[in-house]
Short mmCIF file of C-alpha atoms in Angstrom, two decimals:
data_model
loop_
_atom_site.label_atom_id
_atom_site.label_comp_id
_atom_site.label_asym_id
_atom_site.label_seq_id
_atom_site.Cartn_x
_atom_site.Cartn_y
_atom_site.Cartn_z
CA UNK A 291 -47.59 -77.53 10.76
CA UNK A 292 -44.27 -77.79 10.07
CA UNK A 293 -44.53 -81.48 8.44
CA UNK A 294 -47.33 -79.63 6.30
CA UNK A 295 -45.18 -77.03 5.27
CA UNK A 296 -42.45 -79.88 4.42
CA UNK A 297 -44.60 -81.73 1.95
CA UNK A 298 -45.59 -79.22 0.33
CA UNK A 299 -42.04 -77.74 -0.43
CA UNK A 300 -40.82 -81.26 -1.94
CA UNK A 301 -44.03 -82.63 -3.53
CA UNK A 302 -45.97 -78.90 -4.37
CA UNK A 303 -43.56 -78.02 -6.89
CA UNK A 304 -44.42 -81.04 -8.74
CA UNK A 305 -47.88 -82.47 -8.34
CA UNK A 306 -49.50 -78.92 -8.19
CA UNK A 307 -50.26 -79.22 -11.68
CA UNK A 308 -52.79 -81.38 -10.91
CA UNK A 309 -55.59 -79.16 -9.46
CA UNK A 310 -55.46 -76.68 -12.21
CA UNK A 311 -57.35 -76.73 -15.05
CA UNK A 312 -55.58 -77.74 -18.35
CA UNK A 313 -55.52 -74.43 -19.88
CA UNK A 314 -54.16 -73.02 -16.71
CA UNK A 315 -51.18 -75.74 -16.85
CA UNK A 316 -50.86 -74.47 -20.47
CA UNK A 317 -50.20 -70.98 -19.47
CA UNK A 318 -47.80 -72.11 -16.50
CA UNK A 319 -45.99 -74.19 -18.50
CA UNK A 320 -45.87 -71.51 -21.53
CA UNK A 321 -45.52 -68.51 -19.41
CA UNK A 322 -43.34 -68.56 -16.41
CA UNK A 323 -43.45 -66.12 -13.78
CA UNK A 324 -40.79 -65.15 -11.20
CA UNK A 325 -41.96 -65.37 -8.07
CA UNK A 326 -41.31 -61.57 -6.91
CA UNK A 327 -42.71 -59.74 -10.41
CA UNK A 328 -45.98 -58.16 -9.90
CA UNK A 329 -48.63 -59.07 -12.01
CA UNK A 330 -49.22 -55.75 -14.32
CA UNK A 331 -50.30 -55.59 -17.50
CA UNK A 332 -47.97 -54.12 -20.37
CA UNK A 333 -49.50 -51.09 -21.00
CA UNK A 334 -48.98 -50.37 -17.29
CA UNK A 335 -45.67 -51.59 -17.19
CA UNK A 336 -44.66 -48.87 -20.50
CA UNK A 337 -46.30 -46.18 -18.44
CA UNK A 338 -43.98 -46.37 -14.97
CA UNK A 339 -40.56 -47.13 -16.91
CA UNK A 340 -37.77 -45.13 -15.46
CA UNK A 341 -35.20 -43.34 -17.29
CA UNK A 342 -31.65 -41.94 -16.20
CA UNK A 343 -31.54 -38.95 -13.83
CA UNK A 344 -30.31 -36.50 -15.78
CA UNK A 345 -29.55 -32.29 -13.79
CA UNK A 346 -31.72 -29.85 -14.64
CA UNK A 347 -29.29 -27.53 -16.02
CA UNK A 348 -27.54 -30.69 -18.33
CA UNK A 349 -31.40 -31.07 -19.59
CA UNK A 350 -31.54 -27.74 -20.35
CA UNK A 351 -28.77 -27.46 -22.14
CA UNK A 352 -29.56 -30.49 -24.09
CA UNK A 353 -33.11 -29.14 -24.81
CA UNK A 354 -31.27 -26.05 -26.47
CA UNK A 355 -31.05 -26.63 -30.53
CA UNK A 356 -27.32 -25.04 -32.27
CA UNK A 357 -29.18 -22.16 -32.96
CA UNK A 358 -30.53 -21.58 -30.27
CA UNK A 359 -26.91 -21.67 -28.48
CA UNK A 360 -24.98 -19.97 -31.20
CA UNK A 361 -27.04 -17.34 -30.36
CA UNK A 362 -26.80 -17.24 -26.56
CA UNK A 363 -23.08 -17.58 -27.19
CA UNK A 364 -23.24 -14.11 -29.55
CA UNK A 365 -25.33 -12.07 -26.78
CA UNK A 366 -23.17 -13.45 -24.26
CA UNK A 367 -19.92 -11.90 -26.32
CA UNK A 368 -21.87 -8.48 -26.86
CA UNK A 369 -22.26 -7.88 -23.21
CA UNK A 370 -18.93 -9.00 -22.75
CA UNK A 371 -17.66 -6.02 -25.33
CA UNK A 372 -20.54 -3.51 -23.99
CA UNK A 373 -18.95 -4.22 -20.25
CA UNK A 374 -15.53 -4.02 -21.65
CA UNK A 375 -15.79 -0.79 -23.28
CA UNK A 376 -17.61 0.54 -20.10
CA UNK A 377 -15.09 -0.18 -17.88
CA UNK A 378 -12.18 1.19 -20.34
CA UNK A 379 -14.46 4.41 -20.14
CA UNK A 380 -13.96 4.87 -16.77
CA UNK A 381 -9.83 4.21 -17.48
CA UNK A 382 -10.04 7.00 -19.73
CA UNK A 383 -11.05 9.00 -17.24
CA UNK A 384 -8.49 7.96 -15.08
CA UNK A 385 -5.97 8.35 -17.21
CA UNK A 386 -7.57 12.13 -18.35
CA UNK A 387 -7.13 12.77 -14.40
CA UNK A 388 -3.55 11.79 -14.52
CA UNK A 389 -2.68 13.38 -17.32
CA UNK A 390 -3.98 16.72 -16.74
CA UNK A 391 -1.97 17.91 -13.42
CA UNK A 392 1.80 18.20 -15.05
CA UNK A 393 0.58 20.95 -17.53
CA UNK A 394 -1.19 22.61 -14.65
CA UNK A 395 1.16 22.58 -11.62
CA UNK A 396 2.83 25.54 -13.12
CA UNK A 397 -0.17 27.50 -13.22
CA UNK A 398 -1.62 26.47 -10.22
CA UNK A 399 1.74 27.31 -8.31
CA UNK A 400 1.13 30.81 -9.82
CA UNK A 401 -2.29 31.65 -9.32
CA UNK A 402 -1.86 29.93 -4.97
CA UNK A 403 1.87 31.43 -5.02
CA UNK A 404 2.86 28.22 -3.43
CA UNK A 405 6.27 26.40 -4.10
CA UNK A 406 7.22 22.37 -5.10
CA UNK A 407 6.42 21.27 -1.27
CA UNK A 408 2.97 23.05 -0.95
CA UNK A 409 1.86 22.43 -4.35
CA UNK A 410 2.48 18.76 -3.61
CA UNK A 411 -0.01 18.63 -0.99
CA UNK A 412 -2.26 17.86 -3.84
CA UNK A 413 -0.42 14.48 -4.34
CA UNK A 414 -0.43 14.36 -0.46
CA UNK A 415 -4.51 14.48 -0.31
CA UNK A 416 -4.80 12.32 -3.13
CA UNK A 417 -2.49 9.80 -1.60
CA UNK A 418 -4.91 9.90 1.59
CA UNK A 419 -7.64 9.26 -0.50
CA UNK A 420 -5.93 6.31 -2.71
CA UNK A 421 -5.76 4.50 0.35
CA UNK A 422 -9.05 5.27 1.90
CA UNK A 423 -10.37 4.00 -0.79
CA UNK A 424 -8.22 0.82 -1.27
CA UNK A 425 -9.07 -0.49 2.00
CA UNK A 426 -12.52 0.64 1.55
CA UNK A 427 -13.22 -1.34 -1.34
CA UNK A 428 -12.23 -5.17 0.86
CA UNK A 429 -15.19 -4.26 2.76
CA UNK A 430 -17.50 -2.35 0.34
CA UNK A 431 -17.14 -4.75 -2.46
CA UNK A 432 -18.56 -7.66 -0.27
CA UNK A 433 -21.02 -5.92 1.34
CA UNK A 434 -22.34 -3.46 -1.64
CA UNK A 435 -21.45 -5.37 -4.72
CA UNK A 436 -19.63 -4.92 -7.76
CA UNK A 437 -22.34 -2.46 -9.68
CA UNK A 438 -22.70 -0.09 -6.57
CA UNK A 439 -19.12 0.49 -5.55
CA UNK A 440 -18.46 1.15 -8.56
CA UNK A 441 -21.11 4.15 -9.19
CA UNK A 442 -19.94 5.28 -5.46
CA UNK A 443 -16.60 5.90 -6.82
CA UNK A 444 -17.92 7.59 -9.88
CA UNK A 445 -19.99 9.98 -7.80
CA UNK A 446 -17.34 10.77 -5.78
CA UNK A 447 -15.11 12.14 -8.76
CA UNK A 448 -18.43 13.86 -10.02
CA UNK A 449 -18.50 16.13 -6.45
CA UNK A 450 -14.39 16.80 -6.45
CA UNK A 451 -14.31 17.76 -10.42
CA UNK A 452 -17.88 20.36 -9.36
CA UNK A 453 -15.53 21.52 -7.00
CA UNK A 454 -12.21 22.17 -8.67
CA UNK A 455 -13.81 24.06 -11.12
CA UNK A 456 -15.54 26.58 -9.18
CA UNK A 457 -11.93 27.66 -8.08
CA UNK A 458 -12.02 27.20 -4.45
CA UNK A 459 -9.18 28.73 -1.95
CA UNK A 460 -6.48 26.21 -2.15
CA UNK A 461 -7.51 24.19 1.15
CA UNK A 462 -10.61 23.95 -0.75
CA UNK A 463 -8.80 23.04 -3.61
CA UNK A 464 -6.82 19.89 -2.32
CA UNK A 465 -9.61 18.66 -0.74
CA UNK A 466 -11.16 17.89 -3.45
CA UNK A 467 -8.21 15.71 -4.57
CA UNK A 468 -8.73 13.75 -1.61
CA UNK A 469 -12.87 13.19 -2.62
CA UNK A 470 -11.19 12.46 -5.99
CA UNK A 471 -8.54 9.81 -4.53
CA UNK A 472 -11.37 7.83 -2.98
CA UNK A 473 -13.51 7.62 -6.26
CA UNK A 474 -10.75 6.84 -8.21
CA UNK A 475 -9.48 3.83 -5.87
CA UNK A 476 -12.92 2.47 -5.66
CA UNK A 477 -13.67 2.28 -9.22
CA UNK A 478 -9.88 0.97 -10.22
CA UNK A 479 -9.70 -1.57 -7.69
CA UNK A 480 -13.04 -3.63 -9.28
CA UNK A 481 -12.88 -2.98 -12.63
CA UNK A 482 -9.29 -3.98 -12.79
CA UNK A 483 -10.18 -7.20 -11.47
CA UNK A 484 -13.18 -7.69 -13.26
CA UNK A 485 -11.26 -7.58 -16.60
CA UNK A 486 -8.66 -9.99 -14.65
CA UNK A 487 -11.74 -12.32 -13.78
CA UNK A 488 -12.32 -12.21 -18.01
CA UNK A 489 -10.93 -15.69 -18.77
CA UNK A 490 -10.43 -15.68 -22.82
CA UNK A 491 -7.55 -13.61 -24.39
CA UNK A 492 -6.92 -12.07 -20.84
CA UNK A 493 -3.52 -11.18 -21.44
CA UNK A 494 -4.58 -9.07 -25.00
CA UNK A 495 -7.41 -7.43 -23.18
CA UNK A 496 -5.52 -6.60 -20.24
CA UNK A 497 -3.26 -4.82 -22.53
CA UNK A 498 -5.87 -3.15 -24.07
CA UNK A 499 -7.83 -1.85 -21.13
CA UNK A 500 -4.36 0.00 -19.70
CA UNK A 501 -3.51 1.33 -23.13
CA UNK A 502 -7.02 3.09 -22.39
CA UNK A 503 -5.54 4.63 -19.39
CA UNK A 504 -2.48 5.70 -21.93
CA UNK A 505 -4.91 7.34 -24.53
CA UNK A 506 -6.29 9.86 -21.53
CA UNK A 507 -3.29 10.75 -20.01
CA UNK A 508 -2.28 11.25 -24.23
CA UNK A 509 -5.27 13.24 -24.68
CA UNK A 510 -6.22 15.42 -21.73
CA UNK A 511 -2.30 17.10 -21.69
CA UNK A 512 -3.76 18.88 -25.07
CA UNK A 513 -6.59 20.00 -23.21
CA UNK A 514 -4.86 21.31 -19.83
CA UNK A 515 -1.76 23.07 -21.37
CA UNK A 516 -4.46 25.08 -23.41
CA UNK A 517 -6.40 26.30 -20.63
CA UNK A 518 -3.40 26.69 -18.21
CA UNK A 519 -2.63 29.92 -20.92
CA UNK A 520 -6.13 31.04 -19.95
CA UNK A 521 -7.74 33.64 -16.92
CA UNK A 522 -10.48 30.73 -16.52
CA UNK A 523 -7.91 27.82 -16.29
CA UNK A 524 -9.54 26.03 -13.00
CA UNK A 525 -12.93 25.51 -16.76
CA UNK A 526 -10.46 22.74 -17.66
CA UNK A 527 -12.48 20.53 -14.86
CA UNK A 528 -15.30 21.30 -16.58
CA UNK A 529 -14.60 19.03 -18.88
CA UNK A 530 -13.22 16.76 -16.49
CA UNK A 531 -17.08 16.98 -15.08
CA UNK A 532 -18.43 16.07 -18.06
CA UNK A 533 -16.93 12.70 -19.12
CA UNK A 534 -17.28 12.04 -15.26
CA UNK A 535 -20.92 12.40 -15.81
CA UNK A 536 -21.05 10.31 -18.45
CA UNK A 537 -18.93 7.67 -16.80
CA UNK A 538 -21.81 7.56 -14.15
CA UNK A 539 -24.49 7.45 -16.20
CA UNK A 540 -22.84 4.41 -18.19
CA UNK A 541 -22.09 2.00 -15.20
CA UNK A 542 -25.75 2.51 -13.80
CA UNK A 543 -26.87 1.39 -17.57
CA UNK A 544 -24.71 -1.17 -18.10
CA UNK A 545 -23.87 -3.30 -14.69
CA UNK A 546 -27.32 -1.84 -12.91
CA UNK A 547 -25.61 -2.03 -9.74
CA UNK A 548 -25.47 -6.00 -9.90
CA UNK A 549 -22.79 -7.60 -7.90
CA UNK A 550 -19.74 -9.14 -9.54
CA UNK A 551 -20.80 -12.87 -9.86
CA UNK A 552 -24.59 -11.89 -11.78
CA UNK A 553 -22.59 -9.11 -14.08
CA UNK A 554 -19.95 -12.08 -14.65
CA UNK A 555 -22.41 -14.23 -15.41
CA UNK A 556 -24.32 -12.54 -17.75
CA UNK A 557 -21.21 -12.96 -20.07
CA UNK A 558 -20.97 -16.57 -19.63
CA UNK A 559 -18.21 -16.67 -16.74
CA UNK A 560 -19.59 -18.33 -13.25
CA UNK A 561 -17.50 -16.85 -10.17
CA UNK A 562 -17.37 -19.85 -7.19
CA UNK A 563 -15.60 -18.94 -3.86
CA UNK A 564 -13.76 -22.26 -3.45
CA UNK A 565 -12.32 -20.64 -0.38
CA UNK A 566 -12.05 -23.36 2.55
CA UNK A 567 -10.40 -20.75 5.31
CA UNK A 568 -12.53 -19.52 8.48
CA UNK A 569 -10.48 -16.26 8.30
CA UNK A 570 -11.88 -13.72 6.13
CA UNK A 571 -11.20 -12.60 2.60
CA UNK A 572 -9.47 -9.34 4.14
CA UNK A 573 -6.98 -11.56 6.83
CA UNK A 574 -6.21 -14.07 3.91
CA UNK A 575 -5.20 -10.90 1.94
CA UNK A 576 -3.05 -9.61 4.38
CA UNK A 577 -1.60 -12.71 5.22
CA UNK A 578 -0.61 -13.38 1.47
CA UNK A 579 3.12 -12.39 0.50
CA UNK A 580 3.14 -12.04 -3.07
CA UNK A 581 0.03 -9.60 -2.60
CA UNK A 582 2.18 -7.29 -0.62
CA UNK A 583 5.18 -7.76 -2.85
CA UNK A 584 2.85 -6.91 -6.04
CA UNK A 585 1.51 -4.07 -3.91
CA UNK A 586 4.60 -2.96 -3.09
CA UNK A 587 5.83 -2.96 -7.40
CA UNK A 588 2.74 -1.24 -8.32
CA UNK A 589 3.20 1.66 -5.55
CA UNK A 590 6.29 2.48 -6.93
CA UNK A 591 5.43 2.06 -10.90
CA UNK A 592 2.62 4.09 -10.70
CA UNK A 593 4.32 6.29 -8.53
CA UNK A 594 7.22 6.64 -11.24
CA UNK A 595 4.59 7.16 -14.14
CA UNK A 596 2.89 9.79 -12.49
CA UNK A 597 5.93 11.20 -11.32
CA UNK A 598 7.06 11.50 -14.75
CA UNK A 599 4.49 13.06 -16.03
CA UNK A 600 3.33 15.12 -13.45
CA UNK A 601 7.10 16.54 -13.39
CA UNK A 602 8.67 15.90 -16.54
CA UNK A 603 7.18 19.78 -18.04
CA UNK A 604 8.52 21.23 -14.63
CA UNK A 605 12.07 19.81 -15.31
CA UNK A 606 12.37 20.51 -18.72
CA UNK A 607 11.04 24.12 -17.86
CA UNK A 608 13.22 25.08 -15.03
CA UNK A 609 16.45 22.60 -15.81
CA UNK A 610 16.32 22.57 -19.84
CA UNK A 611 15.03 26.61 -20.05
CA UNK A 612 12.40 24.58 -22.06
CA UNK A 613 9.42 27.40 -23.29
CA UNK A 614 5.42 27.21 -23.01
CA UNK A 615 4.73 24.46 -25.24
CA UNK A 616 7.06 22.45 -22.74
CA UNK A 617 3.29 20.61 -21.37
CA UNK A 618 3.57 19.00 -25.24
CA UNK A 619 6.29 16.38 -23.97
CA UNK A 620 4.05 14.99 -21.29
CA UNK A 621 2.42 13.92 -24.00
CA UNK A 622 4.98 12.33 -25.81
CA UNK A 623 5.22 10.09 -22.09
CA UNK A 624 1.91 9.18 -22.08
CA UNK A 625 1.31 8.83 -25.99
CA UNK A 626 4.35 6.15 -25.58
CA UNK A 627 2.62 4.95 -22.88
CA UNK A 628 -0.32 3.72 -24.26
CA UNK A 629 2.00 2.29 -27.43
CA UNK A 630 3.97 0.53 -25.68
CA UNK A 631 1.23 -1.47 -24.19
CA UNK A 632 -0.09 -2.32 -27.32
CA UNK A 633 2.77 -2.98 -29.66
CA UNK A 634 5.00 -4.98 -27.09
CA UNK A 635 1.90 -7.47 -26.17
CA UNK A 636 3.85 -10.29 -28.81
CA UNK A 637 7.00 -9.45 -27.55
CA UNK A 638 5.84 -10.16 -23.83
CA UNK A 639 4.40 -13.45 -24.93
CA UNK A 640 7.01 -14.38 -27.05
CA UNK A 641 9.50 -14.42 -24.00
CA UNK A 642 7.88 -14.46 -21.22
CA UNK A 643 6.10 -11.97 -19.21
CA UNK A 644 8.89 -12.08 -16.23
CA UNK A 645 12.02 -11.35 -18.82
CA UNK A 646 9.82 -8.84 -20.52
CA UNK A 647 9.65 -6.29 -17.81
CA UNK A 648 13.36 -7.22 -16.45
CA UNK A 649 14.41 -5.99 -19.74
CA UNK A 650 12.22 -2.87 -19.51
CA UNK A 651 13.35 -2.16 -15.93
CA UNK A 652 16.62 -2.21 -17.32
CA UNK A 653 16.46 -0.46 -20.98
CA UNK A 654 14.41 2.38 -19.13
CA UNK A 655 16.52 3.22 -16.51
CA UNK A 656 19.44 3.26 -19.69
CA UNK A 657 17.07 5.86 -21.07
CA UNK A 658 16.73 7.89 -17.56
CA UNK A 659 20.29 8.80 -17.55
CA UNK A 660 20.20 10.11 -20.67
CA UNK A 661 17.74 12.80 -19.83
CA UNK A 662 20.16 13.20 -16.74
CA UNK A 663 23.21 13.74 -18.43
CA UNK A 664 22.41 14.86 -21.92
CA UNK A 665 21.26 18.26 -21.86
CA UNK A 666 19.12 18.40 -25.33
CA UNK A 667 15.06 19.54 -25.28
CA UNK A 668 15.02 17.56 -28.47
CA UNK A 669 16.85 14.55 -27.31
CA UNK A 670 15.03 14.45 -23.79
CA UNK A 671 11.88 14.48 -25.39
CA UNK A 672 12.40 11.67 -27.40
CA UNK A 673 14.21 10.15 -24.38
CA UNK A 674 11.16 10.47 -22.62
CA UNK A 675 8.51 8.88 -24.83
CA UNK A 676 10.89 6.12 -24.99
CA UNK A 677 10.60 5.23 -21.48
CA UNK A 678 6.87 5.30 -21.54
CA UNK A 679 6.83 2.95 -24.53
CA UNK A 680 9.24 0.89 -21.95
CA UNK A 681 6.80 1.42 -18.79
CA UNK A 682 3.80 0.68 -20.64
CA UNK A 683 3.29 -2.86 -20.94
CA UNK A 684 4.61 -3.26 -16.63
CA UNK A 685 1.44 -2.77 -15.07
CA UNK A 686 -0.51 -5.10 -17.46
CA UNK A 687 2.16 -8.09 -16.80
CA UNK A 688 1.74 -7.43 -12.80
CA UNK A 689 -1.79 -7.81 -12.99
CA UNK A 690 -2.20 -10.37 -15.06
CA UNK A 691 0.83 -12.44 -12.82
CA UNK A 692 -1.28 -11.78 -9.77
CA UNK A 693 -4.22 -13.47 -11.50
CA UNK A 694 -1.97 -16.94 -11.97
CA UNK A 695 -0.68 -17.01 -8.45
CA UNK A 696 -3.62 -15.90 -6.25
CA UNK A 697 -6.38 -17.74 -5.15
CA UNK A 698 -9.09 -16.92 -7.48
CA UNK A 699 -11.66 -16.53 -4.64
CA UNK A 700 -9.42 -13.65 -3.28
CA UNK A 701 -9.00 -11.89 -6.58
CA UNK A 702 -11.05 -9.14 -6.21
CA UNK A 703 -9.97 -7.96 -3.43
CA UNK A 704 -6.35 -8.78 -4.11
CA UNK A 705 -6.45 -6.88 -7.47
CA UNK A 706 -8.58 -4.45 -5.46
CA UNK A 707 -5.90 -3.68 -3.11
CA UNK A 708 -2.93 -3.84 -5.41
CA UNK A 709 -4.34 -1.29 -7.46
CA UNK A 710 -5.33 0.79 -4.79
CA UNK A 711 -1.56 0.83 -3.24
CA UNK A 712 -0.55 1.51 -6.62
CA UNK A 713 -3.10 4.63 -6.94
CA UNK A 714 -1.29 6.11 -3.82
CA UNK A 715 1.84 5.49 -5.02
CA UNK A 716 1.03 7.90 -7.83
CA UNK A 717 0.26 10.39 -4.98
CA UNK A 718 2.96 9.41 -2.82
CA UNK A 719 6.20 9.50 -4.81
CA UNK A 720 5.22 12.81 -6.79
CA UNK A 721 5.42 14.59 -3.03
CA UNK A 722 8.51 13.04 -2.30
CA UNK A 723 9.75 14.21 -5.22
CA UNK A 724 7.86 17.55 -4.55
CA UNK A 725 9.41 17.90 -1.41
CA UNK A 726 13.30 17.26 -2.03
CA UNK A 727 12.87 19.21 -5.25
CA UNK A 728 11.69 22.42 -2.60
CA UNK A 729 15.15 22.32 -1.02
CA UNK A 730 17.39 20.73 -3.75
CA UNK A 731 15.86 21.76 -7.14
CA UNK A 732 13.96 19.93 -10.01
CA UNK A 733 17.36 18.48 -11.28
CA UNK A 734 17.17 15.27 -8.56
CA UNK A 735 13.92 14.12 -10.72
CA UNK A 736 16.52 11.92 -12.91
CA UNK A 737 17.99 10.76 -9.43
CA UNK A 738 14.78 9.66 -7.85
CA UNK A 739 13.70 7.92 -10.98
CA UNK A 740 16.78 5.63 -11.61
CA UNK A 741 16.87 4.85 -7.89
CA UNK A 742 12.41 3.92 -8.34
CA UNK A 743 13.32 1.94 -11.50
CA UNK A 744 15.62 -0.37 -9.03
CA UNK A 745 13.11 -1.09 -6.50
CA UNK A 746 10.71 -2.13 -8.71
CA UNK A 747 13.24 -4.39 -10.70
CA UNK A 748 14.23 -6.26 -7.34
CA UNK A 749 10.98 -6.59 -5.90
CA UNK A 750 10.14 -7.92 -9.32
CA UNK A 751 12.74 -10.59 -8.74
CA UNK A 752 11.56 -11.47 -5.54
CA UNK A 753 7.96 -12.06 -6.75
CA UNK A 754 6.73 -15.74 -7.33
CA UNK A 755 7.60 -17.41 -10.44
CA UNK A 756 4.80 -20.37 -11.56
CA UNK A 757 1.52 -20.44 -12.07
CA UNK A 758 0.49 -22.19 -8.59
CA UNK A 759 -3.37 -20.58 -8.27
CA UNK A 760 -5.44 -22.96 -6.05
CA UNK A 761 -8.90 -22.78 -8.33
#
């Protein structure tokens, strides 16, 4: 067999010719074949030929004509402003809430007959409920989603506004500040880092979305030092109620009570957890420094803000011998407030966001011993709206630094708990401030501020400096 097999390897190839027919030779000699191509005809062959693998969404995307993605890209960007604008609503409000208790406190110590330490119980419950609802939210917002933590915390300032203005006993009464707290943390903690998770022009819109915050605390002082003057003055939350509702209604409308990553993408931006720890989002928080240092800044700025101008009419009243209208220069604070965010963004990026608010720590606390020491209604006013121009534009720069040096997985939560900290700071410090004031008199306001101011400024200095976020 093998001898076979032999002969016909050396003398096949060349005498096998002879056995075929002539036209069959023709072909051969005309027409090679490989040995290993099948024998398919060429219609066949054009049928089966493969092209490059190309992913579904990349086919997609090429199947889409300019049009067709110019006009994606435009409904994209209209959602993106819708969301935007819905999520500055709900600032408003929080900045209407804010704004509203320094023309009050006077009237509420009245109608309660309760001094500086009992009225600050209201702080006290709303501190409670700041950080109820700031550790709250780590757990809600992975379990519930974006969309319905968001309407929780709405409803929850919809049932304490119903009942502040029925004019409950004063138990009653600071309760509701606590219901209030919780909303209020829930709802700042995820929209403030869904606007951080907004990737073009974040710095402007930022800006923008805590001016919003200024504009309420500007507008609702107008509102509250009117209807502290009247028999009816719990009616103010009334109206308080009402934008409340409407903040409700808007969120359900707009997010439908989607989670983060489906709102996010609707405008274009996909959300990945890159995370590659075991631990969980809430122990990687925890165990993050510059979160707590951040946390730490924005307890005491907000802390200071509110403190300003929850006390500011109470100081000028009982220190200055400053008249009704006094409630007017809280709005000066918080009309400087929302300017100063605004009209200092180009200065912030001209230098640097970390100079920036050194020099504001610094210029503000100039400005804080000059209401001290310079006893003028006139000049403390203007004193005054000069250090909320200078506050202004610090909260923006803290948020948007904690979005360049966390990890972006834990940014929601992060932000979430930041601003929550910083929410009970704005309970917190007004107590303490409440409470020494009981004993000592409004005049240590000045004081307390300076010595605020300070903190902040060195735990700004200890923050980190680069942009080092592990995407």
């Amino acid at each position: 067999m093998l001898v076979i097999f032999e002969s016909w390897r050396i003398y096949g190839c060349t005498n096998y010719k002879a056995y075929l027919a002539p036209e069959a030779a023709s072909t051969c000699r005309t027409l090679p074949r490989s040995p290993c191509k099948l024998d398919l005809t060429e219609g066949f062959v054009d049928a089966i030929e493969l092209s490059p693998v190309t992913p579904v969404d990349k086919q997609n995307d090429d199947s889409e004509t300019p049009s067709v993605l110019l006009t994606k890209h435009r409904t994209q960007k209209t959602r993106e402003k819708i969301q935007f604008v819905t999520l500055c609503w709900f600032v408003y409000l929080e900045g209407w809430n804010d704004g509203s208790n320094g023309p009050l406190l006077p009237r509420i110590q009245t109608v309660y007959g309760v001094g500086y330490a009992v009225v600050s119980l209201i702080f006290v419950f709303a501190c409670v409920g700041f950080i109820t609802g700031a550790v709250s939210n780590v757990i809600l917002a992975e379990r519930l989603g974006f969309g319905k933590v968001m309407v929780l915390g709405s409803l929850c300032q919809v049932l304490a506004y119903c009942i502040e203005s029925s004019g409950p006993p004063f138990p009653v009464f600071i309760f509701a500040y606590f219901i209030n707290g919780i909303g209020l943390a829930l709802q700042n903690a995820n929209s403030v880092s869904y606007v951080a998770s907004i990737k073009e022009n974040a710095e402007v819109k930022m800006g923008l979305f805590m001016a919003v915050y200024g504009a309420g605390a500007l507008s609702s002082p107008l509102v509250a030092t009117q209807f502290s003057h009247l028999p009816r003055w719990n009616l103010h939350y009334l109206t308080s109620l009402g934008i409340a509702i409407t903040n409700t209604i808007a969120l359900i409308i707009v997010f439908r009570l989607k989670p983060q990553k489906e709102c996010l993408s609707e405008i274009g931006i996909v959300d990945v957890d890159n995370s590659t720890s075991e631990h969980s989002h809430l122990r990687q928080i925890f165990a993050n420094k510059d979160v707590h240092l951040l946390a730490a800044f924005a307890l005491l700025y907000v802390g200071a803000e509110v403190t300003v101008g929850g006390w500011i009419v109470t100081y000028i009243i009982d220190v200055r011998g400053g008249g009704s209208s006094s409630g007017y220069i809280s709005t000066g604070f918080f009309s400087g407030l929302m300017a100063g965010r605004v009209i200092l963004l180009w200065f912030n990026e001209k230098i640097g966001e970390r100079l920036a608010l050194f020099i504001y720590a610094v210029l503000a606390i100039i400005f804080e011993l000059i209401v001290w020491f310079v006893p003028s209604l006139v000049g403390d006013a203007v004193a005054v709206s000069i250090v909320g121009v200078l506050l202004g534009p610090m909260y923006p720069i803290v948020v948007n630094h904690a979005g360049r040096v966390l990890p972006r997985w834990l940014l929601t939560g992060a932000i979430g708990w930041i601003a929550g900290v910083g929410q009970a700071g704005s309970a917190l410090v007004p107590f303490i401030v409440g409470a020494i004031a009981q004993n000592s008199g409004m005049k240590i306001l000045q004081p307390v501020l300076i010595g605020i101011l300070g903190l902040m400024t060195a735990l700004w200095a200890l923050a980190s400096r680069g942009s080092r976020r592990p995407d």
